Amino acid sequence: MPSYKLNYFDARGLGEVSRQIFILSGTPYEDNRIPRDQWPALKDKTPFGTLPVLEVDGKQIPQSLAIARYLAKEFGFYGKTPFEAAWVDALADQVKDFLAEMRPYFAVAMGMVEGDKEKLKAEVALPAIEKHFGLLEKAAKNNGNNGHFVGSSLTFVDLLIADFINSVEGLVPGFTAPYPAVSAVKTKIDNLPKIKEWIEKRPKTVT
Amino acid sequence: MPSFKLFYFDGRARAEVARQILHLADIPFEDVRVSYHDWPPMKPTTPFGQLPVLEVDGEQLPTSYAIFRYLAKEFGFNGQTAFETAWVDALADQHADYFNEIKPLFFVLWGFAQGDRTTMVKEIGAPARDKYFPLLEKIAKDNGLNGHFVGESLTWVDLLIAEHVGTVHQHLPGFLSAYPNVIKTVNKINSTPRLKEWIEKREPTAF
């Protein structure tokens, strides 16, 4: 077994899906949370000047979804067939697009940038939610509303979406009401024993 | 062998890498070019309301990178080890982040949007380029200037970057003159025999 060290901020964000893959597979890993004031000094030591970075026996892998894909492949959370894996990839990239579209709203809503929060909510956040969660609901329904977005077993995109719902829910409470099949995935994930235990004991962060 | 049908507009942009993988692997496929007239009625029949879509024995797979990853895995353009694959994924995602930043400039260059070309090159193009291309320059060098960005065999991220550099040269000659290792690597990629033949024979398109 290689040694694993996940380097990220003290947040769920783009690192949480990888933490959950380690936890669900029972794989020991170092959950290295870097304080924001230490980050500038470490930035140039990362391949792309970004976090998260996964170290596997000291060798670095950057980019959150590259890390998630690598771990999902290692530990069996990537679908049962190549076509299922392709759909996991497609949905994961849709989530990335959603987050990119939400960024201007998140930045203001979290107090990091000046702006009109209510205007951005109406013009940016709600349309992005309607567009992307509409697609996710369709995917979950087409998959048989079985608590997974793809196939009949847990994939990393289930974990990715379940966790991001927490962050959006904090800003737009109740937003998942029109998306019952998506909510069913989140309920299933949140109730997995190892995830339930982790949710209770992990550091509490807004994102 | 499944039957492959690729649907995209009449351009390279987000589908060309898929065409190239199929051609390099000598796999027959239907290369469907959807006209702007035919797109509106087709749109609701696609999973995400977008192109490209790959049909594999009639089953639809959306999103460009999911299609590229699927075909790359099937036909051996995904790196030789799990670690190499992670780096192919990481570099591709970094490229996607860069392209999202520079996209407004390309939409103007391709005639899809209005804008002042000179201002946009200066304010959008150059900053996006100078944030990303130094990474590529270093990656090409650290990989031994062997004609690949990752490992020692052709991967889909080689095709992705080479295709983009070709598009840059089509519209912005000299834009990448500060990145000779990237240019050397792209030239080597483009000299791969079946790829060279494909590039020479394909119909020129506006994007």
GROMACS .gro file of C-alpha atoms in nm:
model
  414
    1MET     CA    1   0.000   0.000   0.000
    2PRO     CA    2   0.152   0.337  -0.096
    3SER     CA    3   0.149   0.623   0.152
    4TYR     CA    4  -0.113   0.887   0.072
    5LYS     CA    5  -0.110   1.252   0.175
    6LEU     CA    6  -0.391   1.485   0.065
    7ASN     CA    7  -0.294   1.851   0.081
    8TYR     CA    8  -0.581   2.101   0.080
    9PHE     CA    9  -0.721   2.394   0.274
   10ASP     CA   10  -0.927   2.345   0.588
   11ALA     CA   11  -1.243   2.307   0.382
   12ARG     CA   12  -1.456   2.045   0.207
   13GLY     CA   13  -1.460   2.211  -0.135
   14LEU     CA   14  -1.260   2.031  -0.401
   15GLY     CA   15  -1.086   1.799  -0.155
   16GLU     CA   16  -1.378   1.635   0.023
   17VAL     CA   17  -1.463   1.379  -0.246
   18SER     CA   18  -1.110   1.236  -0.221
   19ARG     CA   19  -1.122   1.225   0.161
   20GLN     CA   20  -1.446   1.029   0.138
   21ILE     CA   21  -1.297   0.778  -0.109
   22PHE     CA   22  -1.016   0.708   0.142
   23ILE     CA   23  -1.268   0.675   0.426
   24LEU     CA   24  -1.510   0.448   0.239
   25SER     CA   25  -1.230   0.220   0.123
   26GLY     CA   26  -1.079   0.208   0.473
   27THR     CA   27  -0.748   0.344   0.340
   28PRO     CA   28  -0.524   0.536   0.581
   29TYR     CA   29  -0.418   0.879   0.453
   30GLU     CA   30  -0.276   1.203   0.590
   31ASP     CA   31  -0.546   1.473   0.578
   32ASN     CA   32  -0.312   1.773   0.560
   33ARG     CA   33  -0.513   2.096   0.603
   34ILE     CA   34  -0.303   2.397   0.514
   35PRO     CA   35  -0.387   2.725   0.693
   36ARG     CA   36  -0.453   3.008   0.447
   37ASP     CA   37  -0.162   3.217   0.580
   38GLN     CA   38   0.085   2.934   0.510
   39TRP     CA   39  -0.034   2.888   0.152
   40PRO     CA   40   0.166   3.166  -0.025
   41ALA     CA   41   0.496   3.008   0.085
   42LEU     CA   42   0.387   2.663  -0.037
   43LYS     CA   43   0.228   2.765  -0.368
   44ASP     CA   44   0.543   2.733  -0.579
   45LYS     CA   45   0.607   2.385  -0.442
   46THR     CA   46   0.288   2.257  -0.609
   47PRO     CA   47   0.281   2.154  -0.977
   48PHE     CA   48   0.017   2.410  -1.084
   49GLY     CA   49   0.021   2.660  -0.797
   50THR     CA   50  -0.310   2.518  -0.672
   51LEU     CA   51  -0.459   2.286  -0.412
   52PRO     CA   52  -0.556   2.010  -0.368
   53VAL     CA   53  -0.243   1.808  -0.438
   54LEU     CA   54  -0.229   1.436  -0.363
   55GLU     CA   55   0.108   1.282  -0.276
   56VAL     CA   56   0.142   0.911  -0.354
   57ASP     CA   57   0.469   0.789  -0.200
   58GLY     CA   58   0.579   1.152  -0.225
   59LYS     CA   59   0.491   1.192  -0.596
   60GLN     CA   60   0.251   1.479  -0.658
   61ILE     CA   61  -0.079   1.477  -0.850
   62PRO     CA   62  -0.257   1.814  -0.886
   63GLN     CA   63  -0.617   1.899  -0.989
   64SER     CA   64  -0.909   1.791  -0.773
   65LEU     CA   65  -1.086   1.569  -1.026
   66ALA     CA   66  -0.763   1.407  -1.151
   67ILE     CA   67  -0.703   1.308  -0.789
   68ALA     CA   68  -1.062   1.187  -0.745
   69ARG     CA   69  -1.048   0.986  -1.070
   70TYR     CA   70  -0.713   0.828  -0.969
   71LEU     CA   71  -0.844   0.724  -0.626
   72ALA     CA   72  -1.183   0.617  -0.763
   73LYS     CA   73  -1.004   0.388  -1.010
   74GLU     CA   74  -0.776   0.244  -0.736
   75PHE     CA   75  -1.059   0.177  -0.492
   76GLY     CA   76  -1.352   0.087  -0.720
   77PHE     CA   77  -1.576   0.394  -0.726
   78TYR     CA   78  -1.570   0.457  -1.103
   79GLY     CA   79  -1.856   0.248  -1.240
   80LYS     CA   80  -1.865  -0.116  -1.351
   81THR     CA   81  -1.807  -0.068  -1.728
   82PRO     CA   82  -1.614   0.177  -1.948
   83PHE     CA   83  -1.944   0.334  -2.058
   84GLU     CA   84  -2.054   0.382  -1.696
   85ALA     CA   85  -1.713   0.539  -1.621
   86ALA     CA   86  -1.767   0.774  -1.915
   87TRP     CA   87  -2.102   0.885  -1.769
   88VAL     CA   88  -1.938   0.937  -1.429
   89ASP     CA   89  -1.685   1.160  -1.610
   90ALA     CA   90  -1.959   1.352  -1.794
   91LEU     CA   91  -2.153   1.425  -1.474
   92ALA     CA   92  -1.837   1.520  -1.281
   93ASP     CA   93  -1.750   1.772  -1.552
   94GLN     CA   94  -2.105   1.912  -1.540
   95VAL     CA   95  -2.056   1.974  -1.167
   96LYS     CA   96  -1.732   2.158  -1.245
   97ASP     CA   97  -1.918   2.374  -1.498
   98PHE     CA   98  -2.189   2.441  -1.237
   99LEU     CA   99  -1.929   2.550  -0.981
  100ALA     CA  100  -1.758   2.776  -1.235
  101GLU     CA  101  -2.090   2.945  -1.313
  102MET     CA  102  -2.168   2.986  -0.942
  103ARG     CA  103  -1.829   3.137  -0.859
  104PRO     CA  104  -1.929   3.506  -0.895
  105TYR     CA  105  -2.223   3.446  -0.657
  106PHE     CA  106  -2.021   3.236  -0.408
  107ALA     CA  107  -1.746   3.501  -0.393
  108VAL     CA  108  -1.992   3.773  -0.291
  109ALA     CA  109  -2.214   3.552  -0.073
  110MET     CA  110  -1.910   3.433   0.123
  111GLY     CA  111  -1.795   3.791   0.173
  112MET     CA  112  -1.473   3.754  -0.028
  113VAL     CA  113  -1.567   4.014  -0.288
  114GLU     CA  114  -1.793   4.322  -0.283
  115GLY     CA  115  -2.117   4.289  -0.473
  116ASP     CA  116  -2.495   4.275  -0.476
  117LYS     CA  117  -2.566   3.936  -0.327
  118GLU     CA  118  -2.939   3.933  -0.400
  119LYS     CA  119  -2.891   4.045  -0.761
  120LEU     CA  120  -2.628   3.774  -0.820
  121LYS     CA  121  -2.850   3.516  -0.655
  122ALA     CA  122  -3.133   3.598  -0.896
  123GLU     CA  123  -2.920   3.645  -1.209
  124VAL     CA  124  -2.641   3.391  -1.158
  125ALA     CA  125  -2.712   3.135  -0.886
  126LEU     CA  126  -3.074   3.044  -0.946
  127PRO     CA  127  -3.038   3.003  -1.326
  128ALA     CA  128  -2.722   2.793  -1.276
  129ILE     CA  129  -2.902   2.573  -1.022
  130GLU     CA  130  -3.203   2.530  -1.250
  131LYS     CA  131  -2.988   2.440  -1.550
  132HIS     CA  132  -2.747   2.200  -1.383
  133PHE     CA  133  -2.971   2.039  -1.124
  134GLY     CA  134  -3.232   1.989  -1.394
  135LEU     CA  135  -2.974   1.779  -1.581
  136LEU     CA  136  -2.866   1.596  -1.265
  137GLU     CA  137  -3.230   1.516  -1.179
  138LYS     CA  138  -3.282   1.381  -1.533
  139ALA     CA  139  -2.970   1.165  -1.502
  140ALA     CA  140  -3.070   1.029  -1.160
  141LYS     CA  141  -3.423   0.953  -1.283
  142ASN     CA  142  -3.299   0.787  -1.603
  143ASN     CA  143  -3.071   0.574  -1.384
  144GLY     CA  144  -3.382   0.439  -1.208
  145ASN     CA  145  -3.394   0.674  -0.910
  146ASN     CA  146  -3.187   0.416  -0.718
  147GLY     CA  147  -2.978   0.653  -0.510
  148HIS     CA  148  -2.694   0.665  -0.764
  149PHE     CA  149  -2.629   0.890  -1.060
  150VAL     CA  150  -2.470   0.610  -1.265
  151GLY     CA  151  -2.516   0.235  -1.245
  152SER     CA  152  -2.611   0.047  -0.934
  153SER     CA  153  -2.313   0.110  -0.710
  154LEU     CA  154  -2.149   0.411  -0.550
  155THR     CA  155  -1.932   0.623  -0.777
  156PHE     CA  156  -1.727   0.930  -0.692
  157VAL     CA  157  -1.978   1.156  -0.866
  158ASP     CA  158  -2.241   1.056  -0.604
  159LEU     CA  159  -1.999   1.177  -0.334
  160LEU     CA  160  -1.906   1.492  -0.526
  161ILE     CA  161  -2.264   1.608  -0.575
  162ALA     CA  162  -2.385   1.507  -0.228
  163ASP     CA  163  -2.116   1.720  -0.067
  164PHE     CA  164  -2.160   2.028  -0.289
  165ILE     CA  165  -2.530   2.028  -0.207
  166ASN     CA  166  -2.429   2.112   0.153
  167SER     CA  167  -2.242   2.423   0.039
  168VAL     CA  168  -2.520   2.549  -0.188
  169GLU     CA  169  -2.787   2.463   0.072
  170GLY     CA  170  -2.615   2.696   0.318
  171LEU     CA  171  -2.672   2.989   0.082
  172VAL     CA  172  -2.997   2.886  -0.091
  173PRO     CA  173  -3.186   2.682   0.170
  174GLY     CA  174  -3.429   2.424   0.036
  175PHE     CA  175  -3.302   2.452  -0.321
  176THR     CA  176  -3.317   2.075  -0.375
  177ALA     CA  177  -3.695   2.062  -0.328
  178PRO     CA  178  -3.765   2.033  -0.705
  179TYR     CA  179  -3.501   1.758  -0.739
  180PRO     CA  180  -3.620   1.447  -0.548
  181ALA     CA  181  -3.402   1.194  -0.733
  182VAL     CA  182  -3.093   1.407  -0.660
  183SER     CA  183  -3.201   1.436  -0.296
  184ALA     CA  184  -3.235   1.056  -0.282
  185VAL     CA  185  -2.865   1.024  -0.375
  186LYS     CA  186  -2.767   1.269  -0.102
  187THR     CA  187  -2.977   1.087   0.157
  188LYS     CA  188  -2.818   0.756   0.061
  189ILE     CA  189  -2.462   0.896   0.085
  190ASP     CA  190  -2.522   1.080   0.413
  191ASN     CA  191  -2.651   0.758   0.570
  192LEU     CA  192  -2.361   0.531   0.473
  193PRO     CA  193  -2.218   0.435   0.815
  194LYS     CA  194  -1.860   0.546   0.742
  195ILE     CA  195  -1.976   0.874   0.586
  196LYS     CA  196  -2.224   0.941   0.868
  197GLU     CA  197  -1.946   0.892   1.122
  198TRP     CA  198  -1.710   1.117   0.920
  199ILE     CA  199  -1.971   1.392   0.886
  200GLU     CA  200  -2.008   1.394   1.265
  201LYS     CA  201  -1.638   1.412   1.343
  202ARG     CA  202  -1.489   1.611   1.050
  203PRO     CA  203  -1.394   1.978   1.099
  204LYS     CA  204  -1.705   2.190   1.041
  205THR     CA  205  -1.648   2.429   0.749
  206VAL     CA  206  -1.884   2.652   0.553
  207THR     CA  207  -1.762   2.516   0.218
  208MET     CA  208  -1.646  -0.361  -3.210
  209PRO     CA  209  -1.933  -0.124  -3.125
  210SER     CA  210  -2.061   0.123  -3.382
  211PHE     CA  211  -1.953   0.481  -3.318
  212LYS     CA  212  -2.143   0.790  -3.428
  213LEU     CA  213  -2.004   1.131  -3.333
  214PHE     CA  214  -2.233   1.435  -3.350
  215TYR     CA  215  -2.087   1.787  -3.354
  216PHE     CA  216  -2.112   2.109  -3.550
  217ASP     CA  217  -1.903   2.150  -3.863
  218GLY     CA  218  -1.585   2.245  -3.682
  219ARG     CA  219  -1.289   2.114  -3.485
  220ALA     CA  220  -1.329   2.286  -3.146
  221ARG     CA  221  -1.477   2.041  -2.896
  222ALA     CA  222  -1.486   1.726  -3.113
  223GLU     CA  223  -1.165   1.712  -3.313
  224VAL     CA  224  -0.971   1.514  -3.050
  225ALA     CA  225  -1.238   1.240  -3.065
  226ARG     CA  226  -1.215   1.223  -3.445
  227GLN     CA  227  -0.836   1.203  -3.420
  228ILE     CA  228  -0.838   0.921  -3.161
  229LEU     CA  229  -1.078   0.716  -3.375
  230HIS     CA  230  -0.872   0.781  -3.687
  231LEU     CA  231  -0.540   0.704  -3.513
  232ALA     CA  232  -0.687   0.378  -3.382
  233ASP     CA  233  -0.819   0.301  -3.734
  234ILE     CA  234  -1.175   0.267  -3.603
  235PRO     CA  235  -1.456   0.341  -3.847
  236PHE     CA  236  -1.703   0.601  -3.722
  237GLU     CA  237  -1.982   0.818  -3.856
  238ASP     CA  238  -1.861   1.179  -3.841
  239VAL     CA  239  -2.194   1.367  -3.829
  240ARG     CA  240  -2.173   1.744  -3.877
  241VAL     CA  241  -2.488   1.905  -3.741
  242SER     CA  242  -2.596   2.222  -3.921
  243TYR     CA  243  -2.721   2.524  -3.726
  244HIS     CA  244  -3.058   2.465  -3.891
  245ASP     CA  245  -3.080   2.106  -3.763
  246TRP     CA  246  -2.958   2.181  -3.412
  247PRO     CA  247  -3.267   2.331  -3.241
  248PRO     CA  248  -3.489   2.022  -3.292
  249MET     CA  249  -3.196   1.794  -3.202
  250LYS     CA  250  -3.102   1.980  -2.882
  251PRO     CA  251  -3.373   1.836  -2.652
  252THR     CA  252  -3.290   1.484  -2.765
  253THR     CA  253  -2.936   1.513  -2.626
  254PRO     CA  254  -2.856   1.434  -2.262
  255PHE     CA  255  -2.726   1.783  -2.171
  256GLY     CA  256  -2.862   1.996  -2.456
  257GLN     CA  257  -2.511   2.027  -2.596
  258LEU     CA  258  -2.276   1.885  -2.855
  259PRO     CA  259  -2.061   1.683  -2.897
  260VAL     CA  260  -2.246   1.360  -2.828
  261LEU     CA  261  -2.096   1.019  -2.899
  262GLU     CA  262  -2.333   0.732  -2.972
  263VAL     CA  263  -2.188   0.392  -2.885
  264ASP     CA  264  -2.420   0.125  -3.030
  265GLY     CA  265  -2.690   0.393  -3.016
  266GLU     CA  266  -2.634   0.484  -2.648
  267GLN     CA  267  -2.555   0.851  -2.598
  268LEU     CA  268  -2.252   0.992  -2.413
  269PRO     CA  269  -2.231   1.372  -2.370
  270THR     CA  270  -1.947   1.618  -2.295
  271SER     CA  271  -1.626   1.647  -2.490
  272TYR     CA  272  -1.377   1.538  -2.224
  273ALA     CA  273  -1.588   1.235  -2.116
  274ILE     CA  274  -1.592   1.129  -2.482
  275PHE     CA  275  -1.215   1.184  -2.517
  276ARG     CA  276  -1.142   0.991  -2.195
  277TYR     CA  277  -1.368   0.703  -2.299
  278LEU     CA  278  -1.210   0.669  -2.644
  279ALA     CA  279  -0.858   0.722  -2.508
  280LYS     CA  280  -0.907   0.441  -2.256
  281GLU     CA  281  -1.061   0.208  -2.516
  282PHE     CA  282  -0.788   0.265  -2.772
  283GLY     CA  283  -0.473   0.321  -2.564
  284PHE     CA  284  -0.419   0.697  -2.557
  285ASN     CA  285  -0.453   0.738  -2.180
  286GLY     CA  286  -0.100   0.690  -2.043
  287GLN     CA  287   0.088   0.369  -1.957
  288THR     CA  288   0.038   0.369  -1.576
  289ALA     CA  289  -0.232   0.489  -1.336
  290PHE     CA  290  -0.001   0.772  -1.229
  291GLU     CA  291   0.052   0.882  -1.591
  292THR     CA  292  -0.325   0.871  -1.647
  293ALA     CA  293  -0.370   1.098  -1.343
  294TRP     CA  294  -0.127   1.346  -1.497
  295VAL     CA  295  -0.304   1.329  -1.835
  296ASP     CA  296  -0.630   1.406  -1.648
  297ALA     CA  297  -0.468   1.687  -1.444
  298LEU     CA  298  -0.314   1.857  -1.747
  299ALA     CA  299  -0.640   1.828  -1.944
  300ASP     CA  300  -0.835   1.989  -1.659
  301GLN     CA  301  -0.574   2.265  -1.632
  302HIS     CA  302  -0.616   2.319  -2.006
  303ALA     CA  303  -0.994   2.340  -1.963
  304ASP     CA  304  -0.950   2.606  -1.691
  305TYR     CA  305  -0.719   2.805  -1.924
  306PHE     CA  306  -0.959   2.771  -2.216
  307ASN     CA  307  -1.251   2.897  -2.006
  308GLU     CA  308  -1.048   3.212  -1.934
  309ILE     CA  309  -0.946   3.272  -2.298
  310LYS     CA  310  -1.276   3.159  -2.452
  311PRO     CA  311  -1.425   3.510  -2.493
  312LEU     CA  312  -1.131   3.600  -2.719
  313PHE     CA  313  -1.182   3.288  -2.934
  314PHE     CA  314  -1.555   3.352  -2.963
  315VAL     CA  315  -1.467   3.690  -3.116
  316LEU     CA  316  -1.196   3.540  -3.341
  317TRP     CA  317  -1.441   3.271  -3.457
  318GLY     CA  318  -1.711   3.531  -3.527
  319PHE     CA  319  -1.952   3.405  -3.258
  320ALA     CA  320  -1.941   3.729  -3.059
  321GLN     CA  321  -1.859   4.095  -3.106
  322GLY     CA  322  -1.550   4.248  -2.953
  323ASP     CA  323  -1.236   4.448  -3.015
  324ARG     CA  324  -0.972   4.194  -3.111
  325THR     CA  325  -0.666   4.400  -3.010
  326THR     CA  326  -0.806   4.491  -2.669
  327MET     CA  327  -0.917   4.135  -2.602
  328VAL     CA  328  -0.581   3.987  -2.699
  329LYS     CA  329  -0.415   4.227  -2.455
  330GLU     CA  330  -0.663   4.205  -2.167
  331ILE     CA  331  -0.787   3.846  -2.193
  332GLY     CA  332  -0.560   3.648  -2.425
  333ALA     CA  333  -0.215   3.739  -2.300
  334PRO     CA  334  -0.288   3.705  -1.925
  335ALA     CA  335  -0.459   3.365  -1.974
  336ARG     CA  336  -0.172   3.249  -2.193
  337ASP     CA  337   0.100   3.365  -1.955
  338LYS     CA  338  -0.065   3.194  -1.661
  339TYR     CA  339  -0.087   2.854  -1.837
  340PHE     CA  340   0.182   2.823  -2.104
  341PRO     CA  341   0.479   2.853  -1.865
  342LEU     CA  342   0.344   2.536  -1.698
  343LEU     CA  343   0.329   2.358  -2.034
  344GLU     CA  344   0.677   2.481  -2.122
  345LYS     CA  345   0.815   2.336  -1.798
  346ILE     CA  346   0.615   2.012  -1.832
  347ALA     CA  347   0.745   1.956  -2.187
  348LYS     CA  348   1.102   2.015  -2.069
  349ASP     CA  349   1.073   1.800  -1.754
  350ASN     CA  350   0.927   1.520  -1.969
  351GLY     CA  351   1.250   1.520  -2.173
  352LEU     CA  352   1.132   1.714  -2.478
  353ASN     CA  353   1.035   1.373  -2.615
  354GLY     CA  354   0.735   1.496  -2.815
  355HIS     CA  355   0.481   1.425  -2.540
  356PHE     CA  356   0.346   1.618  -2.247
  357VAL     CA  357   0.307   1.307  -2.030
  358GLY     CA  358   0.502   0.982  -2.051
  359GLU     CA  359   0.650   0.839  -2.365
  360SER     CA  360   0.351   0.760  -2.580
  361LEU     CA  361   0.081   0.964  -2.746
  362THR     CA  362  -0.204   1.058  -2.512
  363TRP     CA  363  -0.528   1.247  -2.569
  364VAL     CA  364  -0.389   1.551  -2.385
  365ASP     CA  365  -0.112   1.570  -2.650
  366LEU     CA  366  -0.389   1.584  -2.913
  367LEU     CA  367  -0.589   1.838  -2.711
  368ILE     CA  368  -0.298   2.080  -2.674
  369ALA     CA  369  -0.171   2.032  -3.031
  370GLU     CA  370  -0.518   2.101  -3.172
  371HIS     CA  371  -0.549   2.417  -2.963
  372VAL     CA  372  -0.203   2.542  -3.066
  373GLY     CA  373  -0.304   2.485  -3.429
  374THR     CA  374  -0.612   2.700  -3.376
  375VAL     CA  375  -0.405   2.970  -3.205
  376HIS     CA  376  -0.164   2.979  -3.501
  377GLN     CA  377  -0.455   3.000  -3.744
  378HIS     CA  378  -0.574   3.327  -3.586
  379LEU     CA  379  -0.286   3.470  -3.380
  380PRO     CA  380   0.049   3.402  -3.547
  381GLY     CA  381   0.339   3.462  -3.311
  382PHE     CA  382   0.116   3.450  -3.002
  383LEU     CA  383   0.314   3.157  -2.858
  384SER     CA  384   0.664   3.264  -2.960
  385ALA     CA  385   0.777   3.273  -2.596
  386TYR     CA  386   0.705   2.898  -2.561
  387PRO     CA  387   0.948   2.712  -2.791
  388ASN     CA  388   0.935   2.379  -2.601
  389VAL     CA  389   0.558   2.370  -2.639
  390ILE     CA  390   0.590   2.442  -3.013
  391LYS     CA  391   0.859   2.171  -3.052
  392THR     CA  392   0.638   1.920  -2.871
  393VAL     CA  393   0.331   2.012  -3.077
  394ASN     CA  394   0.529   1.981  -3.401
  395LYS     CA  395   0.640   1.632  -3.300
  396ILE     CA  396   0.283   1.535  -3.210
  397ASN     CA  397   0.157   1.663  -3.546
  398SER     CA  398   0.420   1.457  -3.729
  399THR     CA  399   0.266   1.128  -3.604
  400PRO     CA  400   0.201   0.964  -3.945
  401ARG     CA  401  -0.175   0.896  -3.929
  402LEU     CA  402  -0.234   1.230  -3.757
  403LYS     CA  403  -0.031   1.422  -4.015
  404GLU     CA  404  -0.238   1.255  -4.287
  405TRP     CA  405  -0.568   1.342  -4.109
  406ILE     CA  406  -0.467   1.707  -4.063
  407GLU     CA  407  -0.364   1.738  -4.429
  408LYS     CA  408  -0.680   1.574  -4.566
  409ARG     CA  409  -0.949   1.727  -4.344
  410GLU     CA  410  -1.171   2.004  -4.478
  411PRO     CA  411  -1.066   2.340  -4.333
  412THR     CA  412  -1.327   2.484  -4.098
  413ALA     CA  413  -1.374   2.826  -3.944
  414PHE     CA  414  -1.336   2.690  -3.588
   0.00000   0.00000   0.00000
